[in-house]
Coordinates of C-alpha atoms and ligand atoms in Angstrom, one line a residue:
M1 CA 23.1 6.5 -108.8
T2 CA 20.7 3.0 -109.6
V3 CA 18.3 3.0 -112.7
A4 CA 14.8 3.1 -110.9
L5 CA 11.7 3.0 -112.1
D6 CA 9.0 5.7 -112.3
R7 CA 5.9 3.9 -112.8
R8 CA 3.3 6.6 -112.7
R9 CA 5.2 7.8 -115.9
I10 CA 5.9 4.4 -117.6
L11 CA 2.4 3.9 -117.8
K12 CA 1.6 7.4 -119.5
A13 CA 4.6 7.7 -121.4
S14 CA 5.3 7.1 -125.0
A15 CA 9.0 8.1 -126.2
I16 CA 11.5 5.6 -126.2
V17 CA 14.6 5.6 -124.3
G18 CA 16.7 2.3 -124.5
G19 CA 19.9 0.9 -121.7
G20 CA 21.3 -1.8 -120.7
L21 CA 23.1 -3.9 -117.7
L22 CA 26.4 -3.5 -117.2
L23 CA 28.3 -6.4 -116.2
P24 CA 31.7 -6.9 -114.8
A25 CA 34.6 -7.1 -118.1
C26 CA 35.4 -11.5 -118.0
T27 CA 31.9 -12.3 -117.0
T28 CA 30.6 -15.5 -119.2
I29 CA 26.9 -16.2 -118.2
P30 CA 25.7 -19.3 -119.7
K31 CA 22.6 -19.2 -122.1
P32 CA 20.0 -21.3 -120.6
R33 CA 18.4 -23.6 -123.5
G34 CA 16.4 -21.9 -125.9
V35 CA 17.9 -18.8 -125.4
S36 CA 18.9 -16.6 -128.7
A37 CA 21.8 -13.8 -128.7
T38 CA 18.7 -11.6 -129.4
C39 CA 15.8 -12.8 -127.5
M40 CA 15.2 -14.4 -124.1
P41 CA 11.7 -16.7 -124.2
L42 CA 9.4 -16.4 -121.6
A43 CA 6.0 -18.8 -121.8
R44 CA 3.2 -17.3 -123.6
V45 CA 0.1 -16.5 -122.3
L46 CA -2.5 -17.7 -124.2
A47 CA -4.8 -14.9 -124.7
D48 CA -8.1 -16.4 -126.6
P49 CA -11.3 -15.5 -126.0
T50 CA -12.1 -19.3 -125.9
R51 CA -10.2 -19.5 -122.9
V52 CA -12.0 -16.4 -120.7
I53 CA -13.3 -18.3 -117.8
R54 CA -15.0 -14.9 -115.9
T55 CA -15.1 -11.4 -116.3
V56 CA -15.3 -8.6 -113.4
A57 CA -15.7 -5.0 -112.6
G58 CA -14.8 -3.7 -109.6
L59 CA -15.1 0.3 -108.4
R60 CA -11.7 1.4 -107.0
P61 CA -12.5 3.7 -104.1
Y62 CA -10.4 7.1 -105.5
R63 CA -9.2 10.1 -103.5
A64 CA -7.4 12.5 -105.6
S65 CA -6.4 13.7 -101.9
G66 CA -5.0 10.4 -101.0
F67 CA -6.7 7.8 -98.3
V68 CA -8.4 8.8 -95.3
V69 CA -6.5 8.0 -91.8
R70 CA -8.1 10.2 -89.3
R71 CA -9.8 10.2 -85.6
E72 CA -13.0 11.9 -84.3
A73 CA -15.5 11.8 -81.7
L74 CA -18.9 10.8 -82.3
G75 CA -21.0 11.3 -79.4
D76 CA -19.2 9.1 -77.0
K77 CA -17.5 6.7 -79.2
A78 CA -14.2 7.6 -81.3
L79 CA -14.3 6.6 -85.0
V80 CA -11.3 6.1 -86.5
H81 CA -11.3 6.4 -90.4
N82 CA -9.7 4.3 -92.8
Y83 CA -11.0 4.4 -96.4
G84 CA -10.0 5.6 -99.7
H85 CA -7.0 3.9 -101.0
G86 CA -8.0 3.5 -105.1
G87 CA -6.0 1.3 -106.7
A88 CA -3.8 0.5 -103.8
G89 CA -6.1 -1.2 -100.9
I90 CA -4.6 -4.5 -101.5
T91 CA -0.9 -3.1 -101.1
L92 CA -1.6 -0.3 -98.3
S93 CA -4.0 -2.5 -96.4
W94 CA -1.3 -3.6 -93.5
G95 CA 0.4 -0.6 -93.2
S96 CA -2.8 2.0 -93.6
S97 CA -4.7 -0.6 -91.1
K98 CA -1.5 0.2 -88.7
L99 CA -2.0 3.8 -88.8
A100 CA -5.5 3.5 -87.8
V101 CA -4.8 1.3 -84.7
D102 CA -2.0 3.2 -83.7
L103 CA -4.9 6.2 -83.5
G104 CA -8.0 4.3 -82.4
L105 CA -6.6 1.6 -79.4
P106 CA -4.0 3.4 -77.2
G107 CA -6.0 3.8 -73.5
H108 CA -9.1 2.2 -75.3
K109 CA -10.7 -0.3 -72.9
G110 CA -13.2 -2.7 -74.1
A111 CA -14.5 -4.3 -77.3
V112 CA -13.4 -3.0 -80.7
A113 CA -16.4 -2.6 -83.7
V114 CA -15.0 -2.4 -87.1
I115 CA -17.5 -1.4 -90.1
G116 CA -16.2 -3.0 -93.5
A117 CA -14.9 -6.7 -94.4
G118 CA -12.8 -5.7 -97.2
V119 CA -9.0 -6.1 -97.3
M120 CA -9.1 -3.3 -94.9
G121 CA -12.0 -4.0 -92.4
L122 CA -10.0 -7.3 -91.9
S123 CA -6.5 -6.0 -91.8
T124 CA -7.6 -3.2 -89.3
A125 CA -9.4 -6.5 -87.0
R126 CA -6.4 -8.3 -87.1
L127 CA -4.1 -5.8 -85.5
A128 CA -6.8 -5.0 -83.1
Q129 CA -6.9 -8.7 -82.2
E130 CA -3.1 -9.0 -82.3
A131 CA -3.0 -6.0 -79.9
G132 CA -5.7 -8.3 -77.5
F133 CA -8.6 -6.8 -78.4
D134 CA -12.2 -8.9 -78.9
V135 CA -13.3 -7.3 -82.1
T136 CA -16.6 -7.8 -84.6
I137 CA -16.6 -7.0 -87.8
Y138 CA -19.9 -5.1 -89.1
A139 CA -20.7 -5.1 -92.8
K140 CA -23.2 -4.9 -95.7
D141 CA -21.2 -7.9 -97.6
F142 CA -18.6 -10.1 -96.7
P143 CA -16.0 -12.0 -99.0
P144 CA -15.9 -13.0 -101.8
H145 CA -18.8 -10.1 -102.5
T146 CA -16.2 -7.4 -101.8
T147 CA -14.3 -4.8 -104.4
S148 CA -11.3 -6.3 -102.3
N149 CA -11.9 -9.8 -103.9
I150 CA -12.0 -8.1 -107.5
A151 CA -8.4 -6.8 -107.2
G152 CA -5.4 -8.0 -109.1
G153 CA -3.5 -8.2 -106.2
Q154 CA -0.2 -6.8 -107.0
I155 CA 2.1 -5.0 -104.6
S156 CA 2.8 -1.9 -105.4
P157 CA 1.9 1.7 -104.4
F158 CA 0.2 3.2 -107.3
G159 CA -3.1 4.7 -108.2
H160 CA -4.1 6.1 -105.4
F161 CA -4.0 10.0 -105.3
R162 CA -2.9 13.1 -107.6
E163 CA 0.6 14.5 -106.7
D164 CA -0.6 18.1 -106.7
S165 CA -3.5 17.2 -104.2
V166 CA -1.7 16.1 -101.2
T167 CA -0.4 17.4 -98.0
P168 CA 3.3 17.0 -96.7
E169 CA 1.4 15.5 -93.6
W170 CA -0.6 13.1 -95.7
R171 CA 2.8 11.7 -97.7
L172 CA 4.2 10.7 -94.3
Q173 CA 1.7 8.6 -93.5
F174 CA 1.9 7.0 -96.9
R175 CA 5.6 6.2 -96.7
A176 CA 4.9 4.8 -92.9
A177 CA 2.0 2.7 -94.5
M178 CA 3.8 1.4 -97.6
D179 CA 7.0 0.4 -95.0
Y180 CA 4.7 -1.6 -92.6
S181 CA 2.6 -3.0 -95.5
W182 CA 6.0 -4.1 -97.1
R183 CA 7.7 -5.9 -94.4
R184 CA 4.3 -7.6 -93.6
F185 CA 3.2 -9.1 -96.8
Q186 CA 6.8 -10.7 -97.0
I187 CA 6.6 -12.5 -94.1
M188 CA 3.3 -13.9 -95.6
V189 CA 4.8 -15.0 -98.6
G190 CA 3.3 -18.7 -99.6
D191 CA 0.4 -20.7 -100.6
D192 CA -1.7 -20.4 -97.6
Y193 CA -2.3 -17.1 -98.1
G194 CA -1.8 -16.9 -102.0
I195 CA 1.0 -14.7 -102.1
R196 CA 4.2 -15.0 -104.4
W197 CA 7.2 -13.2 -105.7
L198 CA 6.8 -12.4 -109.6
P199 CA 9.6 -10.7 -112.1
T200 CA 7.2 -7.8 -113.9
Y201 CA 8.2 -6.7 -117.1
E202 CA 6.6 -3.1 -118.0
Q203 CA 6.4 -1.5 -121.4
S204 CA 8.2 1.9 -121.0
S205 CA 8.6 4.9 -122.6
K206 CA 10.8 6.7 -120.8
P207 CA 12.6 5.0 -118.1
V208 CA 13.7 7.0 -115.2
L209 CA 17.2 7.3 -113.6
R210 CA 15.8 8.4 -110.1
S211 CA 16.8 7.5 -106.5
D212 CA 14.1 8.3 -103.8
W213 CA 12.1 6.3 -101.4
M214 CA 10.2 4.2 -103.2
D215 CA 13.0 2.5 -105.1
A216 CA 12.8 0.1 -102.2
Y217 CA 9.4 -1.3 -103.5
Y218 CA 10.7 -1.8 -106.7
P219 CA 13.7 -4.2 -106.0
H220 CA 16.0 -5.5 -108.9
G221 CA 14.5 -2.2 -111.2
R222 CA 16.3 -2.3 -114.4
I223 CA 16.1 -1.4 -117.6
V224 CA 15.4 -4.9 -119.4
P225 CA 17.5 -5.2 -122.8
Q226 CA 15.8 -6.6 -125.9
H227 CA 18.1 -9.9 -125.6
E228 CA 16.9 -10.5 -122.0
H229 CA 12.9 -10.2 -122.9
P230 CA 11.1 -11.6 -125.6
F231 CA 8.2 -8.6 -126.1
P232 CA 7.7 -7.0 -129.5
L233 CA 8.4 -3.9 -127.7
D234 CA 11.7 -1.4 -127.7
N235 CA 11.5 -0.4 -124.4
V236 CA 10.7 -2.8 -121.4
V237 CA 11.9 -1.8 -118.1
G238 CA 11.9 -4.7 -114.6
F239 CA 11.3 -4.9 -111.5
D240 CA 10.2 -8.1 -108.7
T241 CA 7.6 -7.8 -106.5
M242 CA 5.0 -9.5 -104.6
Y243 CA 1.2 -10.5 -105.7
V244 CA -1.9 -11.7 -103.8
E245 CA -4.3 -14.2 -105.3
T246 CA -7.0 -12.4 -103.3
G247 CA -9.9 -14.6 -103.0
R248 CA -7.5 -16.9 -101.1
Y249 CA -6.1 -14.2 -99.2
L250 CA -9.4 -12.9 -97.9
R251 CA -10.7 -16.2 -97.2
Q252 CA -7.6 -17.1 -95.0
M253 CA -8.0 -13.3 -93.5
T254 CA -11.4 -14.4 -92.5
R255 CA -10.4 -17.5 -91.1
D256 CA -7.5 -16.3 -89.0
F257 CA -10.0 -13.4 -87.9
Q258 CA -12.6 -16.2 -86.6
V259 CA -9.8 -18.5 -85.3
A260 CA -8.8 -15.7 -83.1
G261 CA -12.4 -15.3 -81.8
G262 CA -13.5 -12.2 -83.7
K263 CA -17.6 -12.1 -84.7
L264 CA -18.9 -11.4 -88.2
Q265 CA -22.4 -9.6 -88.1
R266 CA -24.2 -8.6 -91.2
R267 CA -25.7 -4.9 -90.6
E268 CA -25.7 -2.0 -93.4
F269 CA -25.1 1.8 -91.5
A270 CA -27.4 4.5 -93.9
N271 CA -25.6 7.0 -91.6
P272 CA -22.9 7.6 -88.7
A273 CA -25.6 8.3 -86.6
N274 CA -26.7 4.5 -86.9
F275 CA -23.2 3.9 -84.8
A276 CA -24.6 4.8 -81.7
D277 CA -26.3 1.5 -81.4
L278 CA -23.2 -0.6 -81.1
P279 CA -22.2 -1.4 -78.1
E280 CA -18.5 -1.1 -78.9
T281 CA -17.4 2.7 -78.0
L282 CA -14.2 2.1 -80.6
V283 CA -15.5 2.1 -84.3
F284 CA -13.4 1.6 -87.3
N285 CA -14.7 2.9 -90.6
C286 CA -13.5 1.0 -93.5
T287 CA -16.2 1.1 -95.7
G288 CA -13.9 1.6 -98.8
L289 CA -16.9 3.7 -101.2
G290 CA -19.4 3.4 -99.5
S291 CA -17.7 5.8 -97.1
R292 CA -18.9 8.5 -99.8
A293 CA -22.7 8.1 -98.8
L294 CA -21.7 7.2 -95.2
F295 CA -19.9 10.9 -94.3
G296 CA -21.0 12.4 -97.5
D297 CA -17.4 12.9 -98.8
E298 CA -17.4 13.9 -102.3
G299 CA -14.0 13.8 -102.6
L300 CA -14.4 10.1 -103.1
I301 CA -14.9 8.5 -106.2
P302 CA -14.8 5.4 -108.4
V303 CA -12.5 4.2 -110.7
R304 CA -13.5 1.3 -112.3
G305 CA -11.6 -1.8 -113.3
Q306 CA -12.7 -4.6 -115.6
L307 CA -10.9 -7.8 -115.8
A308 CA -11.1 -10.9 -118.1
I309 CA -9.9 -14.0 -116.2
L310 CA -8.5 -16.9 -118.4
L311 CA -7.8 -20.8 -117.4
P312 CA -5.1 -21.1 -115.6
Q313 CA -1.6 -21.3 -117.0
P314 CA 1.0 -22.4 -114.0
E315 CA 4.0 -22.5 -116.5
V316 CA 3.6 -18.5 -116.6
R317 CA 6.0 -17.0 -113.9
Y318 CA 5.9 -13.0 -114.8
A319 CA 4.1 -10.4 -114.8
F320 CA 3.1 -7.7 -117.6
S321 CA 1.8 -4.2 -117.9
G322 CA 2.0 -1.6 -120.6
E323 CA 0.1 -0.1 -123.6
A324 CA -2.0 -3.7 -124.0
G325 CA -3.2 -3.8 -120.2
Y326 CA -2.0 -5.5 -117.7
M327 CA -1.4 -9.3 -117.3
F328 CA -0.9 -10.9 -113.5
P329 CA -1.3 -14.9 -113.7
R330 CA -2.5 -16.0 -110.5
A331 CA -3.4 -20.1 -109.3
D332 CA -7.2 -19.3 -109.8
G333 CA -6.9 -17.7 -113.7
I334 CA -4.5 -15.4 -115.9
L335 CA -5.9 -11.8 -115.1
L336 CA -5.8 -9.1 -118.1
G337 CA -6.9 -6.3 -117.2
G338 CA -6.0 -2.4 -117.5
T339 CA -9.1 -0.2 -117.5
F340 CA -9.2 2.9 -115.1
E341 CA -12.7 4.6 -115.8
R342 CA -13.1 7.6 -113.3
N343 CA -16.7 8.6 -112.1
V344 CA -18.2 5.4 -113.5
W345 CA -20.8 3.5 -110.8
D346 CA -21.4 0.3 -112.9
A347 CA -20.0 -2.7 -111.6
N348 CA -21.0 -5.1 -114.4
P349 CA -18.2 -6.0 -117.1
D350 CA -18.7 -4.2 -120.5
P351 CA -18.6 -6.9 -123.2
A352 CA -16.8 -4.6 -125.6
A353 CA -14.4 -3.3 -123.3
I354 CA -13.4 -7.1 -122.3
A355 CA -12.8 -8.0 -125.8
R356 CA -10.8 -5.0 -126.1
I357 CA -8.9 -6.3 -123.2
V358 CA -8.4 -10.0 -124.3
D359 CA -7.4 -8.6 -128.2
S360 CA -4.9 -6.6 -126.8
H361 CA -3.0 -9.1 -125.5
R362 CA -3.7 -12.0 -127.8
R363 CA -1.9 -9.3 -130.1
L364 CA 0.9 -8.8 -127.6
F365 CA 1.6 -12.3 -127.1
A366 CA 1.5 -13.2 -130.5
G367 CA 4.2 -11.1 -131.1
F368 CA 6.3 -12.5 -128.8
R369 CA 9.9 -12.8 -130.8
C370 CA 10.7 -16.1 -129.0
T371 CA 9.1 -18.7 -126.4
A372 CA 9.3 -20.8 -123.8
Ligands
FAD401 C1 -10.1 -4.0 -111.2 C2 -9.5 -3.7 -109.9 C3 -8.0 -4.1 -109.7 C4 -7.3 -3.9 -108.4 N1 -6.1 -4.2 -108.4 C5 -5.4 -3.7 -107.5 C6 -4.1 -4.0 -107.1 O1 -3.7 -5.2 -107.9 N2 -3.3 -3.8 -106.0 C7 -4.1 -3.2 -105.3 O2 -3.1 -2.9 -104.1 N3 -5.2 -2.8 -105.2 C8 -5.9 -3.2 -106.1 N4 -7.2 -2.3 -106.6 C9 -7.6 -2.2 -105.6 C10 -8.9 -2.6 -104.4 O3 -9.3 -3.1 -104.8 C11 -9.1 -1.9 -103.4 O4 -8.3 -0.3 -103.3 C12 -9.5 -2.3 -101.7 O5 -10.2 -3.3 -101.7 C13 -10.3 -1.3 -101.2 O6 -10.2 -2.4 -99.8 P1 -11.5 -1.7 -98.9 O7 -11.4 -2.8 -97.6 O8 -11.2 -0.2 -98.2 O9 -12.8 -1.6 -99.5 P2 -13.9 -3.2 -99.9 O10 -13.5 -4.1 -100.5 O11 -14.7 -2.1 -100.6 O12 -14.8 -3.5 -98.5 C14 -15.9 -2.2 -98.3 C15 -16.7 -3.3 -97.3 O13 -17.4 -2.2 -96.6 C16 -18.6 -3.0 -96.7 N5 -19.6 -1.3 -96.3 C17 -19.9 -0.6 -97.1 N6 -20.6 0.3 -96.9 C18 -21.2 0.1 -96.0 C19 -22.4 0.1 -95.1 N7 -22.7 1.5 -95.6 N8 -22.6 -0.3 -94.2 C20 -22.0 -1.5 -93.8 N9 -20.9 -1.8 -95.0 C21 -20.6 -0.9 -95.5 C22 -18.6 -3.5 -97.8 O14 -19.7 -4.1 -97.5 C23 -17.5 -4.2 -97.5 O15 -17.5 -5.3 -96.6 C24 -8.1 -2.6 -107.7 C25 -9.3 -2.7 -107.7 C26 -10.0 -2.9 -108.8 C27 -11.7 -2.9 -109.2

């Protein structure tokens, strides 16, 4: 059995279980400079209020019963939904959009309409273009003014449904979406899309030994012994994953879409009857939280997340999450976050919450047992 991480439990739990890596008996690993027998240094994040360069809040489009990818008829048009991805919309974007285009495109002739220009709309539009269709994206707002621009950008299928509220059929969709996204993001790693792999440390209360299909998305998953990290924490687990600098990524995706002949049109739809005016007979609904008002989906709720962004520190090449919140280092700044506020519709950051986020990280990094 391999050591695997149940992130959902790791973030919630509080009891501690230790562990270590097993090495072959005669292995001698030379220690890098500055490494003691008890502490492996990492660059310290300077989590100081004076280094905050901006603050943001965004509303995750959360559905306890999971994202919606479904086809239905709307008058003489076909409508394919692709919305409701909670805190995992960047992660699931390619795969969920692949499910959507596979429901919509076969047998379709003519141009295609995509409603919404966040990560889901852009991915859906690109996949339709790759399949040879002319596409127009209609949206109320375009990047950088979408929720997708606010996302931290960790590739992790986390925080987008409740275990006891989803169907077996939906689980199959989730699994297929994750598989496609995972492969697609890997071939986009690099500066042009702002995607990179980073080692990720998580404060753990109860590392779980398990083996299931999600292990594949937490490669190098392990319990990190104390002498292999500097955090002032008893239990830390680790894995590697990709991080997306969302501003740069969405800019590049929009360019790709336009270079391939795609058209952008600003338009707000008050209800589905407005789609009747569109010249296209196939419409993809990628309106995120907007689907609640547009389609009366009461199960879709906002889960607000707030972020403090600090001056960039290129030397910080790892991510962290735990009781302090989370820290994702990106070229455009160090993201400190960690709030999950259900049913809060106000998309303005709350200064008191931001101050708490910065302070919890200040205390965490000030407590480093050794530094690089
Ligand atoms: C603080 C925070 C951190 C996050 N971190 C991560 C993370 O680390 N990893 C991850 O995978 N996900 C993360 N997410 C989640 C992610 O941001 C969302 O799941 C994702 O952005 C949803 O994308 P979307 O395209 O469906 O919606 P949006 O980005 O909201 O795009 C919706 C589009 O539809 C348009 N629209 C809406 N209503 C209408 C209408 N009536 N008429 C016309 N156009 C309309 C909008 O203008 C917009 O263009 C985070 C979210 C937040 C808030």
